[in-house]
Amino acid sequence: NAGVTQTPKFQVLKTGQSMTLQCAQDMNHNSMYWYRQDPGMGLRLIYYSASEGTTDKGEVPNGYNVSRLNKREFSLRLESAAPSQTSVYFCASSEALPGFEQFFGPGTRLTVL
Amino acid sequence: GQSLEQPSEVTAVEGAIVQINCTYQTSGFYGLSWYQQHDGGAPTFLSYNALDGLEETGRFSSFLSRSDSYGYLLLQELQMKDSASYFCAVRDQEAAGNKLTFGGGTRVLVKP
């Protein structure tokens, strides 16, 4: 089992460019999440999907869109990248009940120039 | 909404004991989770407390007091590999799924 996979691992964009971060999990989890982590900071939730077919905003959704393509895949899109979106992006998945651990992917390190 | 407070940094020597406190304010409460993150790595789950008391898992223990809105993570017999950031997290009662709000993290530095 690969767990949670993310692509790409690194990306450099110019201001105004767009890109999609891909995430897939093979643990049959219902819920998936996208976080961003700025240097020396905690994890902030961008969007999440409690179950296939649903998506909801998290703490910092502005400038992002998401798609829950199927139960396995949850993508994050930056339509017009800004330097403030330079960060490390983590995808995670879990069962949809309290107390179950969230499993994180290895992260995507994004720099916007 | 939810908010969590934890110290930003703790330094200790190998073999010592470190306690990382976490106080939280939530509109509803299911339980307190702890995650570990090494530099450059992804967070990994350590523990979850839904009820008051101490849960022990090897060298790590986690404690919860629901009446005080307080918990802590206890790291015993510190090893160099325990140098990492530790995050407490609470589930959002009003959200579906297992949506978590994370604290800002405590960076633990273990010295020889």
PDB file of C-alpha atoms in Angstrom:
ATOM      1  CA  ASN A   1       0.000   0.000   0.000  1.00  0.00           C
ATOM      2  CA  ALA A   2       1.326   3.403  -0.980  1.00  0.00           C
ATOM      3  CA  GLY A   3      -0.871   5.295   1.526  1.00  0.00           C
ATOM      4  CA  VAL A   4      -1.292   8.908   0.410  1.00  0.00           C
ATOM      5  CA  THR A   5       0.624  10.045  -2.662  1.00  0.00           C
ATOM      6  CA  GLN A   6       1.059  13.592  -3.938  1.00  0.00           C
ATOM      7  CA  THR A   7       2.414  14.996  -7.172  1.00  0.00           C
ATOM      8  CA  PRO A   8       4.487  16.949  -7.868  1.00  0.00           C
ATOM      9  CA  LYS A   9       6.986  17.005  -4.978  1.00  0.00           C
ATOM     10  CA  PHE A  10       8.382  20.401  -5.951  1.00  0.00           C
ATOM     11  CA  GLN A  11       7.079  23.193  -8.169  1.00  0.00           C
ATOM     12  CA  VAL A  12       8.129  26.720  -9.056  1.00  0.00           C
ATOM     13  CA  LEU A  13       5.533  29.015 -10.592  1.00  0.00           C
ATOM     14  CA  LYS A  14       5.492  32.582 -11.772  1.00  0.00           C
ATOM     15  CA  THR A  15       2.852  34.949 -10.459  1.00  0.00           C
ATOM     16  CA  GLY A  16      -0.370  34.458 -12.368  1.00  0.00           C
ATOM     17  CA  GLN A  17       0.317  30.914 -13.531  1.00  0.00           C
ATOM     18  CA  SER A  18      -2.061  28.109 -12.705  1.00  0.00           C
ATOM     19  CA  MET A  19      -1.456  24.554 -11.591  1.00  0.00           C
ATOM     20  CA  THR A  20      -3.152  21.532 -10.081  1.00  0.00           C
ATOM     21  CA  LEU A  21      -1.788  19.512  -7.173  1.00  0.00           C
ATOM     22  CA  GLN A  22      -2.775  15.865  -7.290  1.00  0.00           C
ATOM     23  CA  CYS A  23      -3.500  13.609  -4.330  1.00  0.00           C
ATOM     24  CA  ALA A  24      -4.537   9.961  -4.180  1.00  0.00           C
ATOM     25  CA  GLN A  25      -5.078   7.492  -1.345  1.00  0.00           C
ATOM     26  CA  ASP A  26      -5.414   3.718  -1.441  1.00  0.00           C
ATOM     27  CA  MET A  27      -6.836   3.168   2.059  1.00  0.00           C
ATOM     28  CA  ASN A  28     -10.509   3.449   1.038  1.00  0.00           C
ATOM     29  CA  HIS A  29     -10.957   6.481   3.291  1.00  0.00           C
ATOM     30  CA  ASN A  30     -14.086   8.560   2.991  1.00  0.00           C
ATOM     31  CA  SER A  31     -12.566  11.908   3.971  1.00  0.00           C
ATOM     32  CA  MET A  32      -9.721  13.850   2.376  1.00  0.00           C
ATOM     33  CA  TYR A  33      -8.094  17.190   3.224  1.00  0.00           C
ATOM     34  CA  TRP A  34      -5.768  19.818   1.834  1.00  0.00           C
ATOM     35  CA  TYR A  35      -3.540  21.817   4.199  1.00  0.00           C
ATOM     36  CA  ARG A  36      -0.883  24.432   3.751  1.00  0.00           C
ATOM     37  CA  GLN A  37       2.056  24.892   6.100  1.00  0.00           C
ATOM     38  CA  ASP A  38       4.147  28.036   6.086  1.00  0.00           C
ATOM     39  CA  PRO A  39       7.679  27.963   7.564  1.00  0.00           C
ATOM     40  CA  GLY A  40       7.630  27.492  11.331  1.00  0.00           C
ATOM     41  CA  MET A  41       3.843  27.422  11.412  1.00  0.00           C
ATOM     42  CA  GLY A  42       1.088  24.937  12.013  1.00  0.00           C
ATOM     43  CA  LEU A  43      -1.177  23.298   9.461  1.00  0.00           C
ATOM     44  CA  ARG A  44      -4.028  25.344   8.089  1.00  0.00           C
ATOM     45  CA  LEU A  45      -6.929  23.650   6.359  1.00  0.00           C
ATOM     46  CA  ILE A  46      -7.680  24.903   2.843  1.00  0.00           C
ATOM     47  CA  TYR A  47     -10.507  22.604   1.762  1.00  0.00           C
ATOM     48  CA  TYR A  48     -11.757  19.207   2.740  1.00  0.00           C
ATOM     49  CA  SER A  49     -14.074  16.516   1.434  1.00  0.00           C
ATOM     50  CA  ALA A  50     -15.962  14.623   4.115  1.00  0.00           C
ATOM     51  CA  SER A  51     -17.151  12.054   1.587  1.00  0.00           C
ATOM     52  CA  GLU A  52     -17.129  11.439  -2.140  1.00  0.00           C
ATOM     53  CA  GLY A  53     -19.204  14.082  -3.885  1.00  0.00           C
ATOM     54  CA  THR A  54     -18.868  16.756  -1.176  1.00  0.00           C
ATOM     55  CA  THR A  55     -16.340  19.527  -0.607  1.00  0.00           C
ATOM     56  CA  ASP A  56     -16.236  22.294   1.989  1.00  0.00           C
ATOM     57  CA  LYS A  57     -14.096  25.316   2.722  1.00  0.00           C
ATOM     58  CA  GLY A  58     -11.570  25.261   5.495  1.00  0.00           C
ATOM     59  CA  GLU A  59      -9.778  28.099   7.213  1.00  0.00           C
ATOM     60  CA  VAL A  60      -7.935  29.561   4.185  1.00  0.00           C
ATOM     61  CA  PRO A  61      -9.814  28.744   0.946  1.00  0.00           C
ATOM     62  CA  ASN A  62      -9.278  31.993  -0.981  1.00  0.00           C
ATOM     63  CA  GLY A  63      -7.332  31.521  -4.204  1.00  0.00           C
ATOM     64  CA  TYR A  64      -7.925  27.764  -4.344  1.00  0.00           C
ATOM     65  CA  ASN A  65     -10.415  25.303  -5.781  1.00  0.00           C
ATOM     66  CA  VAL A  66     -10.751  21.581  -5.258  1.00  0.00           C
ATOM     67  CA  SER A  67     -12.217  18.569  -6.999  1.00  0.00           C
ATOM     68  CA  ARG A  68     -13.059  15.229  -5.402  1.00  0.00           C
ATOM     69  CA  LEU A  69     -12.665  13.233  -8.575  1.00  0.00           C
ATOM     70  CA  ASN A  70     -13.622   9.913  -6.990  1.00  0.00           C
ATOM     71  CA  LYS A  71     -13.161   8.229  -3.623  1.00  0.00           C
ATOM     72  CA  ARG A  72      -9.391   7.914  -4.155  1.00  0.00           C
ATOM     73  CA  GLU A  73      -8.479  11.285  -5.631  1.00  0.00           C
ATOM     74  CA  PHE A  74      -8.713  14.870  -4.381  1.00  0.00           C
ATOM     75  CA  SER A  75      -7.040  17.653  -6.365  1.00  0.00           C
ATOM     76  CA  LEU A  76      -6.209  21.248  -5.439  1.00  0.00           C
ATOM     77  CA  ARG A  77      -6.067  23.966  -8.087  1.00  0.00           C
ATOM     78  CA  LEU A  78      -4.421  27.361  -7.975  1.00  0.00           C
ATOM     79  CA  GLU A  79      -6.022  29.415 -10.730  1.00  0.00           C
ATOM     80  CA  SER A  80      -3.715  32.446 -10.563  1.00  0.00           C
ATOM     81  CA  ALA A  81      -0.758  31.861  -8.282  1.00  0.00           C
ATOM     82  CA  ALA A  82       0.463  34.611  -5.964  1.00  0.00           C
ATOM     83  CA  PRO A  83       3.685  34.854  -3.916  1.00  0.00           C
ATOM     84  CA  SER A  84       1.560  34.554  -0.752  1.00  0.00           C
ATOM     85  CA  GLN A  85       0.753  30.995  -1.840  1.00  0.00           C
ATOM     86  CA  THR A  86       4.375  29.934  -1.479  1.00  0.00           C
ATOM     87  CA  SER A  87       4.109  27.119   1.036  1.00  0.00           C
ATOM     88  CA  VAL A  88       4.239  23.379   1.590  1.00  0.00           C
ATOM     89  CA  TYR A  89       0.958  21.683   0.710  1.00  0.00           C
ATOM     90  CA  PHE A  90      -0.094  18.474   2.404  1.00  0.00           C
ATOM     91  CA  CYS A  91      -2.910  16.192   1.432  1.00  0.00           C
ATOM     92  CA  ALA A  92      -4.367  13.852   4.058  1.00  0.00           C
ATOM     93  CA  SER A  93      -7.064  11.226   4.323  1.00  0.00           C
ATOM     94  CA  SER A  94      -8.939   9.543   7.151  1.00  0.00           C
ATOM     95  CA  GLU A  95     -12.057   7.724   8.134  1.00  0.00           C
ATOM     96  CA  ALA A  96     -14.918  10.161   8.653  1.00  0.00           C
ATOM     97  CA  LEU A  97     -15.254   9.603  12.411  1.00  0.00           C
ATOM     98  CA  PRO A  98     -13.645  11.367  15.377  1.00  0.00           C
ATOM     99  CA  GLY A  99     -10.478   9.877  16.738  1.00  0.00           C
ATOM    100  CA  PHE A 100      -9.314   8.234  13.565  1.00  0.00           C
ATOM    101  CA  GLU A 101      -5.880   9.368  12.515  1.00  0.00           C
ATOM    102  CA  GLN A 102      -5.274  11.449   9.456  1.00  0.00           C
ATOM    103  CA  PHE A 103      -2.674   9.973   7.115  1.00  0.00           C
ATOM    104  CA  PHE A 104      -0.569  12.584   5.346  1.00  0.00           C
ATOM    105  CA  GLY A 105       1.126  12.557   1.990  1.00  0.00           C
ATOM    106  CA  PRO A 106       4.772  13.642   1.623  1.00  0.00           C
ATOM    107  CA  GLY A 107       3.872  17.193   0.627  1.00  0.00           C
ATOM    108  CA  THR A 108       4.380  19.503  -2.339  1.00  0.00           C
ATOM    109  CA  ARG A 109       6.849  22.349  -1.918  1.00  0.00           C
ATOM    110  CA  LEU A 110       5.541  25.252  -3.987  1.00  0.00           C
ATOM    111  CA  THR A 111       7.376  28.492  -4.683  1.00  0.00           C
ATOM    112  CA  VAL A 112       5.632  31.353  -6.459  1.00  0.00           C
ATOM    113  CA  LEU A 113       7.961  34.012  -7.846  1.00  0.00           C
TER     114      LEU A 113
ATOM    115  CA  GLY B   1     -14.526  28.271  16.080  1.00  0.00           C
ATOM    116  CA  GLN B   2     -11.570  26.526  17.579  1.00  0.00           C
ATOM    117  CA  SER B   3      -8.286  27.800  18.975  1.00  0.00           C
ATOM    118  CA  LEU B   4      -5.364  25.947  20.509  1.00  0.00           C
ATOM    119  CA  GLU B   5      -2.369  27.261  22.433  1.00  0.00           C
ATOM    120  CA  GLN B   6       0.906  25.441  22.861  1.00  0.00           C
ATOM    121  CA  PRO B   7       4.462  26.622  23.593  1.00  0.00           C
ATOM    122  CA  SER B   8       6.536  27.424  20.550  1.00  0.00           C
ATOM    123  CA  GLU B   9       9.758  25.679  21.571  1.00  0.00           C
ATOM    124  CA  VAL B  10      11.208  23.387  24.226  1.00  0.00           C
ATOM    125  CA  THR B  11      14.838  22.314  24.632  1.00  0.00           C
ATOM    126  CA  ALA B  12      15.986  19.319  26.680  1.00  0.00           C
ATOM    127  CA  VAL B  13      18.869  16.850  26.898  1.00  0.00           C
ATOM    128  CA  GLU B  14      18.876  13.184  25.984  1.00  0.00           C
ATOM    129  CA  GLY B  15      17.262  11.021  28.616  1.00  0.00           C
ATOM    130  CA  ALA B  16      15.200  13.857  30.046  1.00  0.00           C
ATOM    131  CA  ILE B  17      11.401  14.227  30.208  1.00  0.00           C
ATOM    132  CA  VAL B  18       9.511  16.902  28.312  1.00  0.00           C
ATOM    133  CA  GLN B  19       5.887  17.938  28.765  1.00  0.00           C
ATOM    134  CA  ILE B  20       4.130  19.849  25.976  1.00  0.00           C
ATOM    135  CA  ASN B  21       0.973  21.569  27.131  1.00  0.00           C
ATOM    136  CA  CYS B  22      -2.030  22.357  24.968  1.00  0.00           C
ATOM    137  CA  THR B  23      -5.022  24.441  25.962  1.00  0.00           C
ATOM    138  CA  TYR B  24      -7.997  24.678  23.662  1.00  0.00           C
ATOM    139  CA  GLN B  25     -11.202  26.591  23.145  1.00  0.00           C
ATOM    140  CA  THR B  26     -13.871  24.900  21.072  1.00  0.00           C
ATOM    141  CA  SER B  27     -17.603  25.212  20.483  1.00  0.00           C
ATOM    142  CA  GLY B  28     -17.859  21.446  20.928  1.00  0.00           C
ATOM    143  CA  PHE B  29     -15.321  18.808  21.827  1.00  0.00           C
ATOM    144  CA  TYR B  30     -14.760  15.232  20.745  1.00  0.00           C
ATOM    145  CA  GLY B  31     -11.152  14.661  21.684  1.00  0.00           C
ATOM    146  CA  LEU B  32      -7.555  15.833  21.487  1.00  0.00           C
ATOM    147  CA  SER B  33      -5.038  14.412  19.014  1.00  0.00           C
ATOM    148  CA  TRP B  34      -1.272  14.729  18.843  1.00  0.00           C
ATOM    149  CA  TYR B  35       0.918  14.609  15.738  1.00  0.00           C
ATOM    150  CA  GLN B  36       4.685  14.564  15.258  1.00  0.00           C
ATOM    151  CA  GLN B  37       6.517  16.148  12.347  1.00  0.00           C
ATOM    152  CA  HIS B  38      10.226  15.909  11.641  1.00  0.00           C
ATOM    153  CA  ASP B  39      11.855  18.677   9.624  1.00  0.00           C
ATOM    154  CA  GLY B  40      11.085  18.215   5.949  1.00  0.00           C
ATOM    155  CA  GLY B  41       8.642  15.412   6.664  1.00  0.00           C
ATOM    156  CA  ALA B  42       4.914  14.887   6.896  1.00  0.00           C
ATOM    157  CA  PRO B  43       2.944  14.873  10.152  1.00  0.00           C
ATOM    158  CA  THR B  44       2.323  11.459  11.686  1.00  0.00           C
ATOM    159  CA  PHE B  45      -0.281  10.524  14.252  1.00  0.00           C
ATOM    160  CA  LEU B  46       0.809   9.880  17.836  1.00  0.00           C
ATOM    161  CA  SER B  47      -2.269   9.659  20.032  1.00  0.00           C
ATOM    162  CA  TYR B  48      -5.906  10.519  20.627  1.00  0.00           C
ATOM    163  CA  ASN B  49      -7.652  11.200  23.945  1.00  0.00           C
ATOM    164  CA  ALA B  50     -11.432  11.339  24.122  1.00  0.00           C
ATOM    165  CA  LEU B  51     -11.758  10.747  27.870  1.00  0.00           C
ATOM    166  CA  ASP B  52     -10.034  12.269  30.886  1.00  0.00           C
ATOM    167  CA  GLY B  53      -6.839  10.623  31.991  1.00  0.00           C
ATOM    168  CA  LEU B  54      -3.490   9.400  30.819  1.00  0.00           C
ATOM    169  CA  GLU B  55      -2.876   7.203  27.780  1.00  0.00           C
ATOM    170  CA  GLU B  56       0.548   5.593  27.531  1.00  0.00           C
ATOM    171  CA  THR B  57       2.183   4.363  24.351  1.00  0.00           C
ATOM    172  CA  GLY B  58       5.786   3.381  24.936  1.00  0.00           C
ATOM    173  CA  ARG B  59       7.897   6.405  25.822  1.00  0.00           C
ATOM    174  CA  PHE B  60       5.090   8.808  24.903  1.00  0.00           C
ATOM    175  CA  SER B  61       2.005   9.509  27.005  1.00  0.00           C
ATOM    176  CA  SER B  62      -0.900  11.872  26.443  1.00  0.00           C
ATOM    177  CA  PHE B  63      -3.191  13.359  29.062  1.00  0.00           C
ATOM    178  CA  LEU B  64      -6.561  15.067  28.845  1.00  0.00           C
ATOM    179  CA  SER B  65      -8.665  17.078  31.272  1.00  0.00           C
ATOM    180  CA  ARG B  66     -11.953  17.981  29.605  1.00  0.00           C
ATOM    181  CA  SER B  67     -13.084  20.174  32.508  1.00  0.00           C
ATOM    182  CA  ASP B  68      -9.910  22.290  32.188  1.00  0.00           C
ATOM    183  CA  SER B  69      -9.851  22.255  28.358  1.00  0.00           C
ATOM    184  CA  TYR B  70      -6.257  21.117  28.692  1.00  0.00           C
ATOM    185  CA  GLY B  71      -4.050  18.317  27.612  1.00  0.00           C
ATOM    186  CA  TYR B  72      -0.388  17.474  27.404  1.00  0.00           C
ATOM    187  CA  LEU B  73       2.011  15.189  25.607  1.00  0.00           C
ATOM    188  CA  LEU B  74       4.753  13.664  27.756  1.00  0.00           C
ATOM    189  CA  LEU B  75       7.958  12.529  26.107  1.00  0.00           C
ATOM    190  CA  GLN B  76      10.097  10.321  28.351  1.00  0.00           C
ATOM    191  CA  GLU B  77      13.653   9.041  27.995  1.00  0.00           C
ATOM    192  CA  LEU B  78      14.237  11.593  25.273  1.00  0.00           C
ATOM    193  CA  GLN B  79      16.263  10.470  22.275  1.00  0.00           C
ATOM    194  CA  MET B  80      17.884  12.545  19.552  1.00  0.00           C
ATOM    195  CA  LYS B  81      15.313  11.223  17.088  1.00  0.00           C
ATOM    196  CA  ASP B  82      12.556  12.899  19.153  1.00  0.00           C
ATOM    197  CA  SER B  83      13.748  16.285  17.879  1.00  0.00           C
ATOM    198  CA  ALA B  84      10.689  17.339  15.895  1.00  0.00           C
ATOM    199  CA  SER B  85       7.625  19.552  16.018  1.00  0.00           C
ATOM    200  CA  TYR B  86       4.578  18.340  17.919  1.00  0.00           C
ATOM    201  CA  PHE B  87       1.042  19.535  17.181  1.00  0.00           C
ATOM    202  CA  CYS B  88      -2.134  19.176  19.180  1.00  0.00           C
ATOM    203  CA  ALA B  89      -5.419  19.134  17.276  1.00  0.00           C
ATOM    204  CA  VAL B  90      -9.137  19.082  17.981  1.00  0.00           C
ATOM    205  CA  ARG B  91     -12.004  17.929  15.803  1.00  0.00           C
ATOM    206  CA  ASP B  92     -14.568  20.489  14.691  1.00  0.00           C
ATOM    207  CA  GLN B  93     -17.876  19.271  16.122  1.00  0.00           C
ATOM    208  CA  GLU B  94     -19.889  21.241  13.595  1.00  0.00           C
ATOM    209  CA  ALA B  95     -18.180  19.768  10.551  1.00  0.00           C
ATOM    210  CA  ALA B  96     -18.687  16.469   8.815  1.00  0.00           C
ATOM    211  CA  GLY B  97     -15.850  14.046   8.434  1.00  0.00           C
ATOM    212  CA  ASN B  98     -12.864  14.159  10.755  1.00  0.00           C
ATOM    213  CA  LYS B  99     -11.973  17.812  10.205  1.00  0.00           C
ATOM    214  CA  LEU B 100      -9.220  18.925  12.574  1.00  0.00           C
ATOM    215  CA  THR B 101      -7.931  22.292  13.739  1.00  0.00           C
ATOM    216  CA  PHE B 102      -4.231  22.224  14.601  1.00  0.00           C
ATOM    217  CA  GLY B 103      -2.263  24.244  17.115  1.00  0.00           C
ATOM    218  CA  GLY B 104       0.785  26.194  16.014  1.00  0.00           C
ATOM    219  CA  GLY B 105       3.155  23.419  17.056  1.00  0.00           C
ATOM    220  CA  THR B 106       5.909  23.002  19.637  1.00  0.00           C
ATOM    221  CA  ARG B 107       9.411  22.521  18.358  1.00  0.00           C
ATOM    222  CA  VAL B 108      11.357  20.119  20.587  1.00  0.00           C
ATOM    223  CA  LEU B 109      15.125  20.241  20.382  1.00  0.00           C
ATOM    224  CA  VAL B 110      16.991  17.383  22.036  1.00  0.00           C
ATOM    225  CA  LYS B 111      20.635  18.036  22.874  1.00  0.00           C
ATOM    226  CA  PRO B 112      23.306  15.436  23.604  1.00  0.00           C
TER     227      PRO B 112
END
